[in-house]
Short mmCIF file of C-alpha atoms and ligand atoms in Angstrom, two decimals:
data_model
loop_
_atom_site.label_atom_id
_atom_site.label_comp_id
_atom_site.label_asym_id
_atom_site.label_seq_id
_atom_site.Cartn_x
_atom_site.Cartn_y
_atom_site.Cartn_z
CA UNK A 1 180.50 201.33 2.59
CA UNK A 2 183.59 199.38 2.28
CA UNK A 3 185.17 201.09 -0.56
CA UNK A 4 184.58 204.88 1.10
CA UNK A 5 188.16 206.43 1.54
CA UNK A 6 189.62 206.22 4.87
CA UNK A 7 189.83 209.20 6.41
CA UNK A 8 192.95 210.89 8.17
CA UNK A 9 194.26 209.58 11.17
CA UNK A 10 195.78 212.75 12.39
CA UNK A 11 194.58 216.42 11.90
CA UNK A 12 197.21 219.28 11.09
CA UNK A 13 195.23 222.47 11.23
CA UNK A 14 195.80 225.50 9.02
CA UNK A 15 199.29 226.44 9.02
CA UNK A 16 199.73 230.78 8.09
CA UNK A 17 202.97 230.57 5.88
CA UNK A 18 203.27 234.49 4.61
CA UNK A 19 201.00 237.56 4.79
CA UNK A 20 197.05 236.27 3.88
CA UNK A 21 198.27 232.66 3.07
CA UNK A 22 197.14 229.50 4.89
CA UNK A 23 198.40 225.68 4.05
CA UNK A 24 195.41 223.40 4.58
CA UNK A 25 197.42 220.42 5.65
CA UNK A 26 196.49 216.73 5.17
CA UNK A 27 198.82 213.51 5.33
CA UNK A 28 198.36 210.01 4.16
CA UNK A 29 200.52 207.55 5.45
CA UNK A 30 202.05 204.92 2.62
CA UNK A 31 201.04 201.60 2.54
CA UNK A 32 204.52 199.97 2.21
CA UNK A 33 206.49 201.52 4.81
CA UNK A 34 206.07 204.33 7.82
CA UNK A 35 205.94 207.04 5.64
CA UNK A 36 203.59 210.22 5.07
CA UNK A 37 202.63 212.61 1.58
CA UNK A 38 201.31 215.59 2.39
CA UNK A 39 197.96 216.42 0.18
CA UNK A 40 197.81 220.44 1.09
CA UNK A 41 195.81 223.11 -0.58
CA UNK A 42 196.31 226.72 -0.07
CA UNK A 43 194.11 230.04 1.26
CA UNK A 44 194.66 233.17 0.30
CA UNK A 45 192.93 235.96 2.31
CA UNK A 46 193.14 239.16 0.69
CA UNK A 47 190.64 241.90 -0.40
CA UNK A 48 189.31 238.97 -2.63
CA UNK A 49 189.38 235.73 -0.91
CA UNK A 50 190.92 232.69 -3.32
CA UNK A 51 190.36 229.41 -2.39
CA UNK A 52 193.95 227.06 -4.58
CA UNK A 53 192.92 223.37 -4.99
CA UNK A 54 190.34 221.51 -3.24
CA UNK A 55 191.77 219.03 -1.00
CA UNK A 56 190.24 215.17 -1.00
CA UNK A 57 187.83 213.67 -0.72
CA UNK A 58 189.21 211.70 2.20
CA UNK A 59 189.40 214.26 4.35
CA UNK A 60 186.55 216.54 3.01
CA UNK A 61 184.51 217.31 6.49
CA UNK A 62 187.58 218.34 8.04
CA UNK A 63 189.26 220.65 4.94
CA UNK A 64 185.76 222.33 4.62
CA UNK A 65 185.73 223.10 8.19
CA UNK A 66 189.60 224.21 7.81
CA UNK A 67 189.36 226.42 4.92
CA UNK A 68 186.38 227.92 6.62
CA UNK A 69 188.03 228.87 10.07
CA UNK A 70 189.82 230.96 7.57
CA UNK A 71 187.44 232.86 5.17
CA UNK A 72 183.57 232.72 5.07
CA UNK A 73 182.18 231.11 2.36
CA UNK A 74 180.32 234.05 0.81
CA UNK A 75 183.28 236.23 1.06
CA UNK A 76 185.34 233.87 -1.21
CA UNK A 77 185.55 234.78 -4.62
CA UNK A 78 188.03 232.86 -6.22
CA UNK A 79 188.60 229.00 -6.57
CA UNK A 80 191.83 228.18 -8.31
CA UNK A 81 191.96 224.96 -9.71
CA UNK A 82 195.47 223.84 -10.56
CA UNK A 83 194.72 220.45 -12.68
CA UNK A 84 191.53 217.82 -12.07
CA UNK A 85 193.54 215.01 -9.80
CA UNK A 86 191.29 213.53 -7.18
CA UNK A 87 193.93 215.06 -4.69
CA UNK A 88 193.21 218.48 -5.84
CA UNK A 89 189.89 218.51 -7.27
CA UNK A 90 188.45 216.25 -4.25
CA UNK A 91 185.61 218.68 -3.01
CA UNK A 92 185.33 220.86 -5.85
CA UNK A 93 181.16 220.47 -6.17
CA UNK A 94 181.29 221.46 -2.18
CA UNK A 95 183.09 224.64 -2.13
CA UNK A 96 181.52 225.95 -5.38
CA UNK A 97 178.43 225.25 -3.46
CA UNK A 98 179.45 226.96 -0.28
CA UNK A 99 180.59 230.03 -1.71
CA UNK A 100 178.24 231.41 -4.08
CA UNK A 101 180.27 234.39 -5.07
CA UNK A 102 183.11 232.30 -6.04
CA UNK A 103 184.13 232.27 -9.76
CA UNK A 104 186.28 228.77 -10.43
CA UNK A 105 189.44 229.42 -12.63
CA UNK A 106 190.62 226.52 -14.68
CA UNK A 107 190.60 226.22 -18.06
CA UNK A 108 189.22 224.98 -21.78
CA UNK A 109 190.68 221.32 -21.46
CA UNK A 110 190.21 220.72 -17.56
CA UNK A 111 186.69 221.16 -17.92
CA UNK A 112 186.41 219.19 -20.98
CA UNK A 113 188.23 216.51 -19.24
CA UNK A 114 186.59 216.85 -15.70
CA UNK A 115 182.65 217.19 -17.22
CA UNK A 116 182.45 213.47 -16.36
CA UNK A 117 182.77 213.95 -12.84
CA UNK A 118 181.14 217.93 -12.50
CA UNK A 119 178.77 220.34 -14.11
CA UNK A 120 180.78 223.34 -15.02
CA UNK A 121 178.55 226.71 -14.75
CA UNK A 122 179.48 229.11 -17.68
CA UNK A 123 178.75 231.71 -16.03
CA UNK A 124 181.15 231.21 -13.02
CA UNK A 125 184.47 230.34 -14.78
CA UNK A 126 187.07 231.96 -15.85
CA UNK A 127 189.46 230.13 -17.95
CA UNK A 128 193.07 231.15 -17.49
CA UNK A 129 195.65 229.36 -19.59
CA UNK A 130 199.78 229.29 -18.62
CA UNK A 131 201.17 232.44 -18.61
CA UNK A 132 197.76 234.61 -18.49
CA UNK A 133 197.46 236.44 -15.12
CA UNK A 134 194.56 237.93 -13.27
CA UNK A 135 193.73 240.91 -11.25
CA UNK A 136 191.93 239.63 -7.60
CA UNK A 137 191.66 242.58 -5.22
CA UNK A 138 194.98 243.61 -4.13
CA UNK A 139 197.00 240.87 -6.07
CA UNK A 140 197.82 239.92 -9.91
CA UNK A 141 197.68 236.10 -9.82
CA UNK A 142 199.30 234.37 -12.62
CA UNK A 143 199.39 230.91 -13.80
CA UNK A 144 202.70 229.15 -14.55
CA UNK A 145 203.45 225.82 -15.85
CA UNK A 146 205.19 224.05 -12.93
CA UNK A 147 208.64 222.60 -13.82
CA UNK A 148 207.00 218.81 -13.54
CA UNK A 149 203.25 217.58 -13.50
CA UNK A 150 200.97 214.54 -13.88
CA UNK A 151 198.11 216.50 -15.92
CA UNK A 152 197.99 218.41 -18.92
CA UNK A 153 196.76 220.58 -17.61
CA UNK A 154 198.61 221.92 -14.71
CA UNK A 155 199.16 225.41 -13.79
CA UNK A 156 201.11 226.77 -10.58
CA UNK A 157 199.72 229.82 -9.13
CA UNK A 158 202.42 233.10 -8.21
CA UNK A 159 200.56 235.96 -6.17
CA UNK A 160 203.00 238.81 -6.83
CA UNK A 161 202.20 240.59 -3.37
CA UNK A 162 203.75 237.80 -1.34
CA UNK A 163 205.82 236.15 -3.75
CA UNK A 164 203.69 232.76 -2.90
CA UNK A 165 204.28 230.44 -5.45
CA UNK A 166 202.10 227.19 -5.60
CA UNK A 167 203.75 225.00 -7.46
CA UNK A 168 201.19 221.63 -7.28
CA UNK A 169 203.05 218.49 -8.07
CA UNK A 170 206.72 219.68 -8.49
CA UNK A 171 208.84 219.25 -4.88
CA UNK A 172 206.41 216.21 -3.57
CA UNK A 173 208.17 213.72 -1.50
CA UNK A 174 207.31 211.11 1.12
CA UNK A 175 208.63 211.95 5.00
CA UNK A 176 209.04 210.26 8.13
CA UNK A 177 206.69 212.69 9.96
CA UNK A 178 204.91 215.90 9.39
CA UNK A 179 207.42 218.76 9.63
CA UNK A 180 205.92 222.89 8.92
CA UNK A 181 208.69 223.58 6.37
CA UNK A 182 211.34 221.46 4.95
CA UNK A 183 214.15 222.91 7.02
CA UNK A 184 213.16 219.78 9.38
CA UNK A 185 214.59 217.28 6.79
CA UNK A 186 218.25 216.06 6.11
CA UNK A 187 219.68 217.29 3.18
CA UNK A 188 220.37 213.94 1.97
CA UNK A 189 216.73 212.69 2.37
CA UNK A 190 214.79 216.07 1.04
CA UNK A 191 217.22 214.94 -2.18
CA UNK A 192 216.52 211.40 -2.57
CA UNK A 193 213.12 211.89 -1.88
CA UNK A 194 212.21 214.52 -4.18
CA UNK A 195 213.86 212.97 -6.89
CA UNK A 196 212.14 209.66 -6.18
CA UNK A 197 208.80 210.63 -5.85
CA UNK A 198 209.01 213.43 -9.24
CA UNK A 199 210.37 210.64 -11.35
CA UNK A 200 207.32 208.49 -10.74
CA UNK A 201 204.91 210.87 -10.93
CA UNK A 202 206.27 212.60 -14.18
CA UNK A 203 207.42 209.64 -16.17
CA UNK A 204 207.77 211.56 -19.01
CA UNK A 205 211.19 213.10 -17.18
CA UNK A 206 213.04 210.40 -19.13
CA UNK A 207 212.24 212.25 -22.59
CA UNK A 208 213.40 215.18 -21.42
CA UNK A 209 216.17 217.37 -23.02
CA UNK A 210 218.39 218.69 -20.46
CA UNK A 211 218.70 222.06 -22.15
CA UNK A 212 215.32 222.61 -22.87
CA UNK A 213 214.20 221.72 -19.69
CA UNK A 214 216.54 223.78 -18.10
CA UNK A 215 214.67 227.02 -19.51
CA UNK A 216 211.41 225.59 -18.83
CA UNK A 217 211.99 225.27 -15.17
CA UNK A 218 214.17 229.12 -15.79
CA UNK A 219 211.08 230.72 -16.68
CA UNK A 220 209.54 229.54 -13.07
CA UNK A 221 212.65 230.87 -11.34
CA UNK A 222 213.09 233.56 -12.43
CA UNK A 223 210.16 234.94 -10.56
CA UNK A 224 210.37 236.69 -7.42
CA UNK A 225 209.43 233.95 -5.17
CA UNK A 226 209.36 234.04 -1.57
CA UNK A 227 208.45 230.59 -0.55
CA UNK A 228 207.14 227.40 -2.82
CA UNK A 229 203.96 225.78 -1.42
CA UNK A 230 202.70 222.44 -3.12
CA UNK A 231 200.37 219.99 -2.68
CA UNK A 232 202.69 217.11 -1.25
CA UNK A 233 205.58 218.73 0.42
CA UNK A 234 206.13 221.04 3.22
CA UNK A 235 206.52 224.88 2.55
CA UNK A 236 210.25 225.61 1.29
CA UNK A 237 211.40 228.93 2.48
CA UNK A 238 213.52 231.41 -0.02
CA UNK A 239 216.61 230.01 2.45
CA UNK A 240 216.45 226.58 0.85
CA UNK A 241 214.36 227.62 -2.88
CA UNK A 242 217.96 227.71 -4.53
CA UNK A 243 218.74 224.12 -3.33
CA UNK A 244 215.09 222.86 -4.32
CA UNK A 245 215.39 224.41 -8.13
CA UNK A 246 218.57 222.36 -8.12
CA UNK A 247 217.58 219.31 -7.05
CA UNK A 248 214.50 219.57 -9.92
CA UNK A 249 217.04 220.33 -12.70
CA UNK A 250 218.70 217.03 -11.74
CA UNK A 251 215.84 214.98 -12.16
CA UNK A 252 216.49 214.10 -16.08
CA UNK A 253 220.05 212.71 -15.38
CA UNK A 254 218.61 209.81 -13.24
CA UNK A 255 216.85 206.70 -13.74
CA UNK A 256 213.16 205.97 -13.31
CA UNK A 257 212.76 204.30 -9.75
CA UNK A 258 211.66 200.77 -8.64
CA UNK A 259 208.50 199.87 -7.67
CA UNK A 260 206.55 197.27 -5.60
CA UNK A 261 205.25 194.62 -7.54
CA UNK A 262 202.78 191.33 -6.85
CA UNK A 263 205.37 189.61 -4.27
CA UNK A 264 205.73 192.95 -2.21
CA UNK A 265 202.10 193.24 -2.58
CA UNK A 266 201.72 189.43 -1.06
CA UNK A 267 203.89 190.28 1.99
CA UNK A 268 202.14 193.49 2.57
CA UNK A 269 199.12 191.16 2.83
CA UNK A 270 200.79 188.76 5.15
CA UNK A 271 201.93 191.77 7.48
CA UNK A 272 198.40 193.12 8.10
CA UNK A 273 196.99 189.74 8.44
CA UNK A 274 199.95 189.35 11.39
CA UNK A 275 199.61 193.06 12.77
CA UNK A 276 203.46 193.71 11.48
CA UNK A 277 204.50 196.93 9.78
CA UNK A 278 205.44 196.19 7.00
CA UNK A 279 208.55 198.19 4.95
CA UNK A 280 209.18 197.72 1.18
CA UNK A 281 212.77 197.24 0.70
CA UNK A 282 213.79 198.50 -3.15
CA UNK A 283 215.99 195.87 -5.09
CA UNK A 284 219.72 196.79 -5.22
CA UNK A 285 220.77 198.12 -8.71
CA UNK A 286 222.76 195.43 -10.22
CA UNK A 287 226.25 195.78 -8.96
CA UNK A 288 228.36 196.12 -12.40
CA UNK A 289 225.39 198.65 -13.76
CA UNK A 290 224.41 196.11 -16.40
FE1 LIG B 301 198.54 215.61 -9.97
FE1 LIG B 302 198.92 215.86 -6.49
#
């Protein structure tokens, strides 16, 4: 099977980051330089069990057996999907499998879009748009637009008893190693990196109006949170959630960021066909800004 994804090198097991709430970790090193994205889903184990994204399909022996260490599959009975990426709807048709008493939350236009790849069971959704919350146990879930995404139909996830807000897509960045929160990273590379990495995933950043978006990411804020989880970054603790809104309202101000192209891609080839690591060096900007 030549084409099957490779799967992860290293295993990071479930990491607890507040009351009830597991990070299922995965990383994926880059192919152009020694660098690794995080691809994390999230547990939460209260009086009803929710299961947030759905990991990859990479790594999906080792994120069922993860997410399982953690809740039994019949006790789960919520599956939160945030948007249909492969990186977060990878093992969707296992878990709804596993855990019969699981209703899926997503919404009108996800499964419309997703049908393709899965049969969607009427009878065990619940569609829940931006802004509509839910009652699950203990905990009012509600879904909020993140402050940048690669799907229309992205929600984030805030559980109002921990102050847990998932927050997908927005705060992804590539790392020299796997760190448990982003306290382990230089200021000056947690910057560059976020910025980087949200500009090429949400394109769209260079339509943006600075004052509009500045409510739209407001009206994420101003929530209570406690820590922001996402799929590709670590966990950011309310120490450094300030610092992280900041660097996200500065993302319209920049320019969209270089990217390998056929030549890099030709070197690459010659460095694996040599055993060298190879490391994509990003053109200069021209020096009089022309
Ligand atoms: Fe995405
Ligand atoms: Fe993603």
């Amino acid at each position: 099977m030549p084409f099957e994804p490779v799967k992860p090198a290293v295993h990071h097991p479930p990491l607890k980051v507040a009351d009830d709430t597991w990070l299922i970790q995965q990383t994926q090193e880059a192919a152009i330089g020694p660098l690794w994205v995080y691809l994390n889903s999230l547990v939460i184990k209260g009086s009803e069990p929710i299961i947030v994204d759905t990991g990859t399909p990479a790594n999906r022996e080792q994120w069922l057996k993860d997410v399982f260490s953690i809740v039994d599959p019949g006790d789960v009975r919520w599956i939160f999907l945030s948007h249909d990426d492969v990186d977060h709807a990878g093992n969707l048709a296992q878990v709804m499998e596993a855990c019969p008493n699981a209703t899926l939350v997503v919404t009108w236009f996800l499964t419309e879009r997703h049908s393709c790849d899965f049969h969607f069971p009427l009878d065990r959704m619940r569609w829940v748009n931006d802004g509509d919350s839910w009652r699950a146990g203990d905990r009012t879930l509600t879904a909020i637009t993140p402050p940048l995404f690669d799907s229309p139909v992205t929600r984030g996830l805030y559980d109002d008893r921990t102050g847990v807000y998932w927050a997908v897509d927005t705060f992804a960045l590539p790392l020299p190693g796997p760190m448990d929160d982003i306290s382990g990273l230089d200021a000056g590379a947690w910057r560059g990196g976020v910025e980087m990495f949200n500009r090429m995933n949400s394109p769209w950043f260079k339509l943006l109006d600075q004052d509009k978006f500045e409510r739209h990411v407001d009206r994420v804020q101003k929530k209570d949170i406690s820590l922001l989880a996402s799929c590709h970054s670590p966990v950011i603790p309310r120490s450094k959630i300030s610092e992280a809104f900041d660097i996200i309202r500065s993302i319209p101000s920049g320019d969209p960021p270089p990217q390998p192209g056929q030549p890099d891609l030709e070197e690459l080839m010659h460095c694996v066909a040599t055993g060298q690591q190879y490391v994509w060096q990003p053109p200069m900007p021209p020096a009089n800004g022309a």
